[in-house]
C-alpha positions as CSV (number, residue, x, y, z in Angstrom):
1,M,78.1,90.6,75.5
2,A,76.3,90.4,79.6
3,D,77.4,94.3,79.8
4,E,75.1,94.9,76.2
5,K,72.4,92.5,77.8
6,F,72.6,94.3,80.8
7,N,72.2,97.6,79.3
8,E,69.7,96.7,76.9
9,K,67.5,95.0,80.0
10,E,68.5,98.9,82.1
11,V,67.2,100.5,79.0
12,E,64.1,98.7,79.0
13,K,63.3,98.8,82.9
14,R,63.6,103.2,82.2
15,E,61.6,103.5,79.4
16,E,58.8,101.1,80.8
17,K,58.9,103.6,83.9
18,W,58.9,106.6,81.7
19,E,55.9,105.6,79.9
20,E,53.9,103.9,83.1
21,K,54.7,107.2,84.9
22,W,53.2,110.0,81.9
23,H,50.1,107.0,81.5
24,R,49.3,107.4,85.1
25,D,49.3,111.4,85.3
26,P,46.0,112.5,86.2
27,V,46.8,116.1,86.7
28,S,47.5,116.6,83.0
29,S,44.2,114.7,82.2
30,F,42.5,117.0,84.6
31,V,43.8,120.2,83.4
32,G,43.8,119.4,79.7
33,A,40.0,118.6,80.2
34,M,39.4,121.8,82.5
35,L,41.1,123.7,79.7
36,L,38.3,122.2,77.0
37,I,35.9,122.6,79.4
38,W,36.6,125.9,79.8
39,A,36.6,127.3,76.0
40,G,33.6,125.7,75.6
41,V,31.5,127.4,78.4
42,V,33.4,130.7,77.6
43,L,32.6,130.6,74.0
44,L,28.7,129.7,74.8
45,A,28.4,132.0,77.2
46,G,30.0,135.0,74.3
47,N,27.5,133.4,72.1
48,L,24.6,133.9,74.4
49,G,25.8,137.3,75.5
50,F,26.6,136.9,78.8
51,L,29.6,138.3,78.5
52,N,28.5,141.8,77.8
53,T,26.6,142.0,81.3
54,F,30.0,142.9,82.9
55,T,30.5,145.6,80.6
56,D,26.7,146.4,81.3
57,L,27.1,146.3,85.1
58,L,29.9,148.5,84.5
59,A,27.7,151.0,82.6
60,R,24.9,151.0,85.3
61,L,27.5,151.8,88.2
62,S,28.7,154.8,86.0
63,I,32.0,153.6,86.2
64,K,34.1,154.4,83.6
65,P,37.5,153.3,82.9
66,Y,38.4,156.8,82.3
67,D,37.5,157.4,86.0
68,L,39.8,155.0,87.6
69,P,43.3,155.5,88.8
70,F,44.3,153.1,87.1
71,D,44.4,151.5,83.4
72,I,41.8,148.5,83.0
73,P,42.6,147.6,79.4
74,F,40.1,143.8,80.1
75,V,37.0,146.3,80.4
76,S,34.9,145.0,77.3
77,L,35.4,141.4,78.0
78,E,35.5,139.6,74.6
79,A,35.3,135.8,74.6
80,W,39.2,134.9,73.7
81,Q,40.2,137.2,76.5
82,V,37.9,135.7,79.2
83,F,39.3,132.2,77.9
84,F,43.3,133.1,77.8
85,L,43.0,134.4,81.4
86,G,40.8,131.7,83.0
87,A,43.3,129.0,80.7
88,G,46.4,131.2,82.6
89,L,44.4,130.1,85.7
90,I,43.9,126.8,85.1
91,L,48.0,126.6,84.5
92,L,48.7,128.3,87.7
93,F,46.4,125.3,89.5
94,E,48.5,123.1,87.9
95,I,52.0,124.3,88.6
96,A,50.4,124.6,92.5
97,V,49.7,120.5,92.2
98,R,52.8,119.9,90.6
99,L,55.2,122.1,93.6
100,L,53.0,120.7,96.4
101,V,51.8,117.2,95.9
102,P,55.0,115.0,95.7
103,A,53.6,112.1,93.9
104,Y,52.7,114.4,90.9
105,R,55.9,116.4,91.1
106,R,57.6,117.5,87.6
107,R,59.3,120.5,86.1
108,V,56.9,123.3,85.6
109,L,58.8,126.2,84.1
110,G,56.9,125.0,80.3
111,T,53.8,125.3,82.0
112,L,54.8,128.9,84.2
113,I,55.7,130.5,80.7
114,G,52.6,129.1,79.0
115,A,50.5,130.6,81.8
116,I,52.3,133.8,81.4
117,V,52.0,133.6,77.5
118,F,47.8,133.0,78.4
119,F,47.7,135.8,80.7
120,A,49.2,138.5,78.4
121,L,46.9,137.4,75.6
122,G,44.0,137.9,77.8
123,L,45.1,141.0,79.4
124,G,46.1,142.5,75.8
125,S,48.7,145.3,78.3
126,W,52.3,144.7,78.3
127,N,51.8,147.4,81.5
128,I,49.9,144.5,83.3
129,V,52.1,141.9,82.0
130,W,55.3,142.9,82.5
131,P,54.8,143.2,86.7
132,L,52.9,140.0,86.4
133,I,55.8,137.9,84.8
134,L,58.2,139.3,87.2
135,V,55.8,138.1,90.4
136,A,55.8,134.9,88.5
137,V,59.4,134.7,88.0
138,G,60.0,135.6,91.6
139,V,57.1,132.8,93.1
140,S,58.4,130.1,91.1
141,I,62.1,131.3,92.2
142,L,60.8,131.1,96.1
143,L,58.5,128.0,95.5
144,G,61.4,125.9,93.5
145,G,63.5,127.0,96.7
146,L,61.4,125.9,99.6
147,V,59.9,122.6,98.1
148,R,63.5,121.5,96.8
149,R,64.4,118.1,97.2
150,R,66.9,118.1,99.9
């Protein structure tokens, strides 16, 4: 009987700590807010025609995609491509904070996979995405080994 009460109290304490930990996670709040702000800014820029400036700049410089020694899949930037690329960068920022700041340390594999998916959607070419996936996984393993708790 005493063991049941003790176990019950321990479970309640763990649940309270867990809830407090996630309610006080400013990194997730910041990242969520930045994703919404980024989406709004990019969609507004797309609607106002600012994203066409990049394509126009390349045309003025007489740089054509077929003149370059490599393929540029995102020469004509669409709003959703820019959003996904920026969202991937924001998620990479979250991963860096989670790995480097001990107070906000948390598992980052899910966020890393999300960032890779966003980059894949933004770039739209698997010729670029697969090497990025390999680099991201390698960096994740490297940072995980360096930052691992001792």
